[in-house]
Amino acid sequence: MLVRGAVLTVVLLGLVAFSVLLAKVTLTPSPASEDLVTANLRPGRSLRQYAEDYTFLAACKQAGGNLLLGVPFGLLLPFFVPRRLRMIRTTLLTAVAMAVVELIQGALVEGRAFDVDDVILNTAGALLGYFVLGRRISHRYYTYTDASGSPGPSAEKPEAEPKRAPGPAARTKAARTKAAPTKAAATKAARTKAGQRDRPKPAASAQKRGARTGRTDGAASGGRRATGSGAVRSLFDRLRGR
């Protein structure tokens, strides 16, 4: 958090210093060139004039000066511009700012006029500064702030990830986990039944019961046979007596 505040403070001071320098360069009256300077609303007209009517050094001074005036925009604005479409937003902000400066020149400053080619050169200088150095510095700044847990002003909230349905492997594992207790219970019950079947029956008690039952049945049948033979004998004895 401290590093982020220090970086933003330095960038803001640099932007203020650049604004003062820009105002001094562009808004200073120039009475000597009042009769020579005219407004230009046609893109490329002043550039063609630099190439045809100016010397090489004078043309480089005019075109190069306008390019350099736009470079600080490409270095400083990315720290205050959201990440999404950063280059486009930096370009648009530079173009708007320089168009306002040119309008103030033409309306209020003596010896200066609005020139659309100056706006184009300033915007090109901002893009040059952004691609050469501004993009790398701002990217490192945002990467550091995100890693330290204090995102910059342009950090976007991460979207919540949708819940994913469990895959086939997870479903199979869950089914196996649920089926494992059931299989174990079934196996245990089967073992219990098998143990009950394999238990030896009390043979001695069964044989004793059978012996007792056989004795009782034999005694009953012997009594019945004895009773029948006695009846036959008494019948024969009666017949003989007659």
mmCIF file of C-alpha atoms in Angstrom:
data_model
loop_
_atom_site.group_PDB
_atom_site.id
_atom_site.type_symbol
_atom_site.label_atom_id
_atom_site.label_comp_id
_atom_site.label_asym_id
_atom_site.label_seq_id
_atom_site.Cartn_x
_atom_site.Cartn_y
_atom_site.Cartn_z
ATOM 1 C CA MET A 1 0.000 0.000 0.000
ATOM 2 C CA LEU A 2 2.854 2.392 0.821
ATOM 3 C CA VAL A 3 4.628 1.632 -2.448
ATOM 4 C CA ARG A 4 1.426 2.161 -4.406
ATOM 5 C CA GLY A 5 0.843 5.549 -2.774
ATOM 6 C CA ALA A 6 4.441 6.620 -3.389
ATOM 7 C CA VAL A 7 4.284 5.652 -7.069
ATOM 8 C CA LEU A 8 0.984 7.439 -7.628
ATOM 9 C CA THR A 9 2.324 10.542 -5.861
ATOM 10 C CA VAL A 10 5.410 10.645 -8.057
ATOM 11 C CA VAL A 11 3.320 10.164 -11.191
ATOM 12 C CA LEU A 12 0.905 12.893 -10.139
ATOM 13 C CA LEU A 13 3.738 15.331 -9.462
ATOM 14 C CA GLY A 14 5.217 14.502 -12.848
ATOM 15 C CA LEU A 15 1.859 15.147 -14.505
ATOM 16 C CA VAL A 16 1.556 18.512 -12.751
ATOM 17 C CA ALA A 17 5.083 19.501 -13.763
ATOM 18 C CA PHE A 18 4.391 18.494 -17.343
ATOM 19 C CA SER A 19 1.157 20.506 -17.351
ATOM 20 C CA VAL A 20 3.050 23.612 -16.200
ATOM 21 C CA LEU A 21 5.661 23.093 -18.904
ATOM 22 C CA LEU A 22 2.970 22.511 -21.534
ATOM 23 C CA ALA A 23 1.148 25.692 -20.537
ATOM 24 C CA LYS A 24 4.374 27.683 -20.669
ATOM 25 C CA VAL A 25 5.260 26.384 -24.131
ATOM 26 C CA THR A 26 1.860 26.548 -25.760
ATOM 27 C CA LEU A 27 0.129 29.464 -24.034
ATOM 28 C CA THR A 28 2.960 32.021 -24.178
ATOM 29 C CA PRO A 29 2.024 34.921 -26.499
ATOM 30 C CA SER A 30 4.079 35.429 -29.669
ATOM 31 C CA PRO A 31 3.294 38.860 -31.115
ATOM 32 C CA ALA A 32 6.003 38.574 -33.788
ATOM 33 C CA SER A 33 4.223 35.689 -35.542
ATOM 34 C CA GLU A 34 0.741 37.146 -35.306
ATOM 35 C CA ASP A 35 0.570 38.019 -39.026
ATOM 36 C CA LEU A 36 2.135 34.713 -40.120
ATOM 37 C CA VAL A 37 0.101 32.200 -38.159
ATOM 38 C CA THR A 38 -3.309 31.085 -39.425
ATOM 39 C CA ALA A 39 -5.759 28.464 -38.204
ATOM 40 C CA ASN A 40 -5.495 25.033 -39.808
ATOM 41 C CA LEU A 41 -8.460 22.662 -39.870
ATOM 42 C CA ARG A 42 -7.175 20.416 -42.671
ATOM 43 C CA PRO A 43 -5.084 17.424 -41.492
ATOM 44 C CA GLY A 44 -1.660 17.323 -43.155
ATOM 45 C CA ARG A 45 -1.570 20.928 -44.342
ATOM 46 C CA SER A 46 0.980 22.118 -41.776
ATOM 47 C CA LEU A 47 3.064 18.951 -42.197
ATOM 48 C CA ARG A 48 3.263 19.563 -45.925
ATOM 49 C CA GLN A 49 4.259 23.160 -45.243
ATOM 50 C CA TYR A 50 7.049 21.980 -42.905
ATOM 51 C CA ALA A 51 8.404 19.731 -45.647
ATOM 52 C CA GLU A 52 8.211 22.337 -48.454
ATOM 53 C CA ASP A 53 8.857 25.745 -46.893
ATOM 54 C CA TYR A 54 10.962 24.960 -43.797
ATOM 55 C CA THR A 55 14.522 23.864 -43.573
ATOM 56 C CA PHE A 56 15.293 20.393 -42.287
ATOM 57 C CA LEU A 57 16.249 21.625 -38.838
ATOM 58 C CA ALA A 58 13.256 23.942 -38.602
ATOM 59 C CA ALA A 59 10.910 21.167 -39.728
ATOM 60 C CA CYS A 60 12.410 18.733 -37.196
ATOM 61 C CA LYS A 61 12.049 21.395 -34.523
ATOM 62 C CA GLN A 62 8.382 21.992 -35.242
ATOM 63 C CA ALA A 63 7.331 18.367 -35.758
ATOM 64 C CA GLY A 64 9.690 16.922 -33.152
ATOM 65 C CA GLY A 65 8.638 19.488 -30.549
ATOM 66 C CA ASN A 66 4.961 18.542 -30.952
ATOM 67 C CA LEU A 67 5.859 14.842 -30.728
ATOM 68 C CA LEU A 68 7.827 15.344 -27.521
ATOM 69 C CA LEU A 69 4.959 17.302 -25.975
ATOM 70 C CA GLY A 70 2.760 14.223 -26.294
ATOM 71 C CA VAL A 71 5.247 11.646 -24.942
ATOM 72 C CA PRO A 72 4.585 12.352 -21.223
ATOM 73 C CA PHE A 73 0.914 11.558 -21.765
ATOM 74 C CA GLY A 74 1.865 8.065 -22.867
ATOM 75 C CA LEU A 75 4.083 7.631 -19.804
ATOM 76 C CA LEU A 76 1.830 9.034 -17.071
ATOM 77 C CA LEU A 77 -1.775 8.444 -18.125
ATOM 78 C CA PRO A 78 -1.595 4.594 -18.054
ATOM 79 C CA PHE A 79 -1.259 4.771 -14.251
ATOM 80 C CA PHE A 80 -4.670 6.449 -13.992
ATOM 81 C CA VAL A 81 -6.452 4.712 -16.861
ATOM 82 C CA PRO A 82 -8.283 1.381 -16.375
ATOM 83 C CA ARG A 83 -6.590 -1.645 -17.861
ATOM 84 C CA ARG A 84 -9.336 -2.427 -20.318
ATOM 85 C CA LEU A 85 -8.688 -0.631 -23.614
ATOM 86 C CA ARG A 86 -5.849 1.304 -21.957
ATOM 87 C CA MET A 87 -4.122 2.281 -25.189
ATOM 88 C CA ILE A 88 -7.326 3.572 -26.787
ATOM 89 C CA ARG A 89 -8.286 5.539 -23.698
ATOM 90 C CA THR A 90 -4.822 7.048 -23.420
ATOM 91 C CA THR A 91 -4.977 8.092 -27.067
ATOM 92 C CA LEU A 92 -8.420 9.660 -26.708
ATOM 93 C CA LEU A 93 -7.482 11.536 -23.521
ATOM 94 C CA THR A 94 -4.348 12.926 -25.172
ATOM 95 C CA ALA A 95 -6.265 14.021 -28.240
ATOM 96 C CA VAL A 96 -8.955 15.732 -26.172
ATOM 97 C CA ALA A 97 -6.422 17.496 -23.909
ATOM 98 C CA MET A 98 -4.357 18.786 -26.803
ATOM 99 C CA ALA A 99 -7.451 19.858 -28.731
ATOM 100 C CA VAL A 100 -8.509 21.953 -25.726
ATOM 101 C CA VAL A 101 -5.023 23.499 -25.559
ATOM 102 C CA GLU A 102 -5.137 24.335 -29.249
ATOM 103 C CA LEU A 103 -8.574 25.897 -28.892
ATOM 104 C CA ILE A 104 -7.340 28.057 -26.014
ATOM 105 C CA GLN A 105 -4.340 29.081 -28.143
ATOM 106 C CA GLY A 106 -6.498 30.190 -31.021
ATOM 107 C CA ALA A 107 -9.048 31.997 -28.894
ATOM 108 C CA LEU A 108 -6.982 33.677 -26.167
ATOM 109 C CA VAL A 109 -3.250 33.669 -26.934
ATOM 110 C CA GLU A 110 -1.799 36.328 -29.159
ATOM 111 C CA GLY A 111 0.254 35.107 -32.115
ATOM 112 C CA ARG A 112 -1.000 31.510 -31.920
ATOM 113 C CA ALA A 113 -3.769 29.628 -33.726
ATOM 114 C CA PHE A 114 -5.538 26.311 -33.713
ATOM 115 C CA ASP A 115 -3.731 23.667 -35.764
ATOM 116 C CA VAL A 116 -5.155 20.173 -36.154
ATOM 117 C CA ASP A 117 -1.743 18.842 -37.211
ATOM 118 C CA ASP A 118 -0.344 19.788 -33.814
ATOM 119 C CA VAL A 119 -3.069 17.669 -32.177
ATOM 120 C CA ILE A 120 -2.168 14.748 -34.458
ATOM 121 C CA LEU A 121 1.546 15.065 -33.651
ATOM 122 C CA ASN A 122 0.883 15.313 -29.914
ATOM 123 C CA THR A 123 -1.321 12.192 -30.018
ATOM 124 C CA ALA A 124 1.334 10.330 -32.020
ATOM 125 C CA GLY A 125 3.905 11.298 -29.397
ATOM 126 C CA ALA A 126 1.646 9.900 -26.643
ATOM 127 C CA LEU A 127 1.372 6.596 -28.513
ATOM 128 C CA LEU A 128 5.134 6.544 -28.995
ATOM 129 C CA GLY A 129 5.766 7.060 -25.299
ATOM 130 C CA TYR A 130 3.159 4.420 -24.408
ATOM 131 C CA PHE A 131 4.631 1.715 -26.632
ATOM 132 C CA VAL A 132 8.268 2.473 -25.824
ATOM 133 C CA LEU A 133 8.093 2.737 -22.035
ATOM 134 C CA GLY A 134 4.663 3.518 -20.609
ATOM 135 C CA ARG A 135 3.133 0.119 -21.250
ATOM 136 C CA ARG A 136 5.974 -1.765 -19.557
ATOM 137 C CA ILE A 137 6.089 0.473 -16.483
ATOM 138 C CA SER A 138 2.331 0.429 -15.941
ATOM 139 C CA HIS A 139 2.193 -3.345 -16.456
ATOM 140 C CA ARG A 140 4.865 -3.912 -13.824
ATOM 141 C CA TYR A 141 3.100 -1.531 -11.461
ATOM 142 C CA TYR A 142 -0.245 -3.314 -11.747
ATOM 143 C CA THR A 143 1.421 -6.725 -11.475
ATOM 144 C CA TYR A 144 3.167 -5.699 -8.259
ATOM 145 C CA THR A 145 0.036 -4.171 -6.721
ATOM 146 C CA ASP A 146 -2.034 -7.252 -7.565
ATOM 147 C CA ALA A 147 0.592 -9.556 -6.075
ATOM 148 C CA SER A 148 0.802 -7.494 -2.871
ATOM 149 C CA GLY A 149 -2.977 -7.546 -2.426
ATOM 150 C CA SER A 150 -3.552 -3.846 -3.026
ATOM 151 C CA PRO A 151 -4.864 -3.489 -6.581
ATOM 152 C CA GLY A 152 -4.670 -0.147 -8.334
ATOM 153 C CA PRO A 153 -7.644 2.065 -9.171
ATOM 154 C CA SER A 154 -8.306 0.227 -12.396
ATOM 155 C CA ALA A 155 -8.341 -3.295 -10.996
ATOM 156 C CA GLU A 156 -11.491 -5.128 -11.881
ATOM 157 C CA LYS A 157 -13.267 -7.479 -9.552
ATOM 158 C CA PRO A 158 -12.730 -11.097 -10.541
ATOM 159 C CA GLU A 159 -15.842 -12.855 -11.672
ATOM 160 C CA ALA A 160 -17.070 -15.725 -9.588
ATOM 161 C CA GLU A 161 -16.391 -19.016 -11.264
ATOM 162 C CA PRO A 162 -19.455 -21.147 -11.898
ATOM 163 C CA LYS A 163 -19.715 -24.319 -9.923
ATOM 164 C CA ARG A 164 -18.687 -27.280 -12.006
ATOM 165 C CA ALA A 165 -20.619 -30.514 -11.954
ATOM 166 C CA PRO A 166 -18.642 -33.511 -10.705
ATOM 167 C CA GLY A 167 -17.062 -35.505 -13.472
ATOM 168 C CA PRO A 168 -17.598 -39.180 -14.219
ATOM 169 C CA ALA A 169 -14.615 -40.208 -12.068
ATOM 170 C CA ALA A 170 -15.947 -38.311 -9.046
ATOM 171 C CA ARG A 171 -19.421 -39.810 -9.499
ATOM 172 C CA THR A 172 -17.989 -43.330 -9.768
ATOM 173 C CA LYS A 173 -15.902 -42.813 -6.643
ATOM 174 C CA ALA A 174 -18.922 -41.515 -4.710
ATOM 175 C CA ALA A 175 -21.022 -44.465 -5.860
ATOM 176 C CA ARG A 176 -18.307 -46.896 -4.767
ATOM 177 C CA THR A 177 -18.057 -45.176 -1.392
ATOM 178 C CA LYS A 178 -21.822 -45.448 -0.866
ATOM 179 C CA ALA A 179 -21.970 -49.053 -2.057
ATOM 180 C CA ALA A 180 -19.043 -50.229 0.089
ATOM 181 C CA PRO A 181 -20.999 -50.402 3.430
ATOM 182 C CA THR A 182 -23.879 -52.223 1.716
ATOM 183 C CA LYS A 183 -21.581 -54.860 0.243
ATOM 184 C CA ALA A 184 -19.799 -55.313 3.572
ATOM 185 C CA ALA A 185 -23.129 -55.759 5.392
ATOM 186 C CA ALA A 186 -24.332 -58.283 2.800
ATOM 187 C CA THR A 187 -21.071 -60.226 3.075
ATOM 188 C CA LYS A 188 -21.322 -60.289 6.868
ATOM 189 C CA ALA A 189 -24.918 -61.524 6.770
ATOM 190 C CA ALA A 190 -23.985 -64.275 4.301
ATOM 191 C CA ARG A 191 -21.138 -65.406 6.541
ATOM 192 C CA THR A 192 -23.467 -65.489 9.562
ATOM 193 C CA LYS A 193 -26.013 -67.651 7.712
ATOM 194 C CA ALA A 194 -23.299 -69.997 6.480
ATOM 195 C CA GLY A 195 -21.975 -70.339 10.014
ATOM 196 C CA GLN A 196 -25.391 -71.226 11.312
ATOM 197 C CA ARG A 197 -25.805 -73.883 8.641
ATOM 198 C CA ASP A 198 -22.385 -75.388 9.281
ATOM 199 C CA ARG A 199 -22.920 -75.774 13.030
ATOM 200 C CA PRO A 200 -23.053 -79.494 14.145
ATOM 201 C CA LYS A 201 -26.422 -80.671 15.367
ATOM 202 C CA PRO A 202 -26.666 -82.216 18.871
ATOM 203 C CA ALA A 203 -26.514 -85.840 17.698
ATOM 204 C CA ALA A 204 -26.361 -87.337 21.157
ATOM 205 C CA SER A 205 -29.558 -85.700 22.344
ATOM 206 C CA ALA A 206 -31.302 -86.673 19.123
ATOM 207 C CA GLN A 207 -30.205 -90.304 19.494
ATOM 208 C CA LYS A 208 -31.345 -90.352 23.114
ATOM 209 C CA ARG A 209 -34.706 -88.984 22.125
ATOM 210 C CA GLY A 210 -34.972 -91.600 19.364
ATOM 211 C CA ALA A 211 -34.046 -94.416 21.736
ATOM 212 C CA ARG A 212 -36.605 -93.315 24.252
ATOM 213 C CA THR A 213 -39.273 -93.052 21.590
ATOM 214 C CA GLY A 214 -38.347 -96.523 20.223
ATOM 215 C CA ARG A 215 -38.546 -98.100 23.665
ATOM 216 C CA THR A 216 -41.946 -96.632 24.316
ATOM 217 C CA ASP A 217 -43.272 -97.753 20.972
ATOM 218 C CA GLY A 218 -41.839 -101.302 21.488
ATOM 219 C CA ALA A 219 -43.392 -101.647 24.907
ATOM 220 C CA ALA A 220 -46.746 -100.560 23.596
ATOM 221 C CA SER A 221 -46.637 -103.019 20.697
ATOM 222 C CA GLY A 222 -45.547 -105.869 23.042
ATOM 223 C CA GLY A 223 -48.458 -105.195 25.355
ATOM 224 C CA ARG A 224 -50.815 -105.215 22.477
ATOM 225 C CA ARG A 225 -49.439 -108.567 21.227
ATOM 226 C CA ALA A 226 -49.694 -110.153 24.705
ATOM 227 C CA THR A 227 -53.309 -109.093 25.057
ATOM 228 C CA GLY A 228 -54.219 -110.601 21.684
ATOM 229 C CA SER A 229 -52.638 -114.034 22.441
ATOM 230 C CA GLY A 230 -54.421 -114.235 25.807
ATOM 231 C CA ALA A 231 -57.795 -113.693 24.168
ATOM 232 C CA VAL A 232 -57.117 -116.507 21.665
ATOM 233 C CA ARG A 233 -56.127 -118.974 24.423
ATOM 234 C CA SER A 234 -59.227 -118.216 26.494
ATOM 235 C CA LEU A 235 -61.326 -118.805 23.428
ATOM 236 C CA PHE A 236 -59.714 -122.227 22.822
ATOM 237 C CA ASP A 237 -60.185 -123.195 26.461
ATOM 238 C CA ARG A 238 -63.883 -122.430 26.260
ATOM 239 C CA LEU A 239 -64.323 -124.573 23.161
ATOM 240 C CA ARG A 240 -62.552 -127.521 24.801
ATOM 241 C CA GLY A 241 -64.742 -127.385 27.915
ATOM 242 C CA ARG A 242 -67.856 -127.708 25.882
#
